[in-house]
Coordinates of C-alpha atoms in Angstrom, one line a residue:
M1 CA 12.9 -12.4 -7.5
K2 CA 13.5 -11.5 -11.1
K3 CA 11.0 -14.2 -12.2
V4 CA 8.4 -12.8 -9.9
M5 CA 9.0 -9.2 -11.2
L6 CA 8.9 -10.4 -14.8
L7 CA 5.6 -12.3 -14.1
I8 CA 4.0 -9.2 -12.6
F9 CA 5.2 -7.1 -15.5
I10 CA 3.7 -9.5 -18.0
W11 CA 0.5 -9.8 -16.1
C12 CA 0.1 -5.9 -16.1
C13 CA 0.9 -5.8 -19.8
V14 CA -1.9 -8.3 -20.5
L15 CA -4.6 -6.8 -18.2
V16 CA -4.2 -3.0 -18.8
P17 CA -5.1 -3.1 -22.5
S18 CA -8.0 -5.4 -21.9
K19 CA -9.6 -2.9 -19.6
S20 CA -9.4 -0.1 -22.2
A21 CA -10.8 -2.4 -24.9
L22 CA -13.8 -3.3 -22.7
A23 CA -14.5 0.4 -22.2
G24 CA -14.8 1.1 -25.9
S25 CA -18.5 0.7 -26.4
L26 CA -21.0 3.1 -25.0
N27 CA -24.8 3.2 -25.6
L28 CA -26.6 6.5 -25.2
K29 CA -30.3 7.1 -25.1
L30 CA -32.0 10.4 -25.8
N31 CA -35.7 10.7 -25.2
G32 CA -35.9 6.9 -24.8
E33 CA -34.3 6.2 -28.2
E34 CA -30.8 4.8 -28.6
V35 CA -28.6 7.2 -30.5
S36 CA -25.3 6.9 -32.3
I37 CA -22.4 9.1 -31.2
E38 CA -19.7 7.8 -33.6
E39 CA -18.5 11.2 -34.8
Y40 CA -17.9 12.7 -31.3
E41 CA -16.3 10.0 -29.2
P42 CA -17.4 10.3 -25.5
Y43 CA -14.9 10.3 -22.7
I44 CA -15.4 8.3 -19.5
D45 CA -13.7 9.7 -16.5
K46 CA -12.4 7.9 -13.4
N47 CA -15.8 8.2 -11.7
N48 CA -17.4 6.3 -14.6
R49 CA -19.2 9.4 -15.9
A50 CA -19.6 9.8 -19.6
M51 CA -18.6 13.2 -21.0
V52 CA -20.1 14.0 -24.4
S53 CA -19.5 16.9 -26.8
V54 CA -21.8 19.9 -26.1
R55 CA -22.0 20.3 -29.9
W56 CA -23.3 16.8 -30.3
V57 CA -26.0 17.4 -27.5
A58 CA -27.0 20.7 -29.1
E59 CA -27.4 19.1 -32.5
Q60 CA -29.4 16.3 -31.1
L61 CA -31.8 18.9 -29.7
N62 CA -32.1 20.5 -33.2
Y63 CA -29.9 23.5 -32.5
N64 CA -27.7 24.8 -35.3
V65 CA -24.1 25.0 -34.2
K66 CA -21.5 26.9 -36.3
W67 CA -17.9 28.0 -35.5
D68 CA -16.4 31.2 -36.7
S69 CA -12.7 30.6 -36.9
D70 CA -11.8 34.3 -37.4
T71 CA -13.3 35.5 -34.1
M72 CA -13.1 32.0 -32.4
D73 CA -16.8 32.2 -31.5
R74 CA -19.7 29.8 -31.7
L75 CA -22.9 31.0 -33.5

């Protein structure tokens, strides 16, 4: 029984990190062109949806985004 449990534990240790390594690359297209999103790393949720930074999206659409740390407000 101990051997089986050890085998299952080792199997889980090997497979879990490989899944996260495969999820590391994400290609995004904006207006038909592939864009780089290295500075703002996207998050992929359990439903396989990519969540990207609103700041990054606004900057890609040529909006100026500034942060006022005194009032904690975006400009």
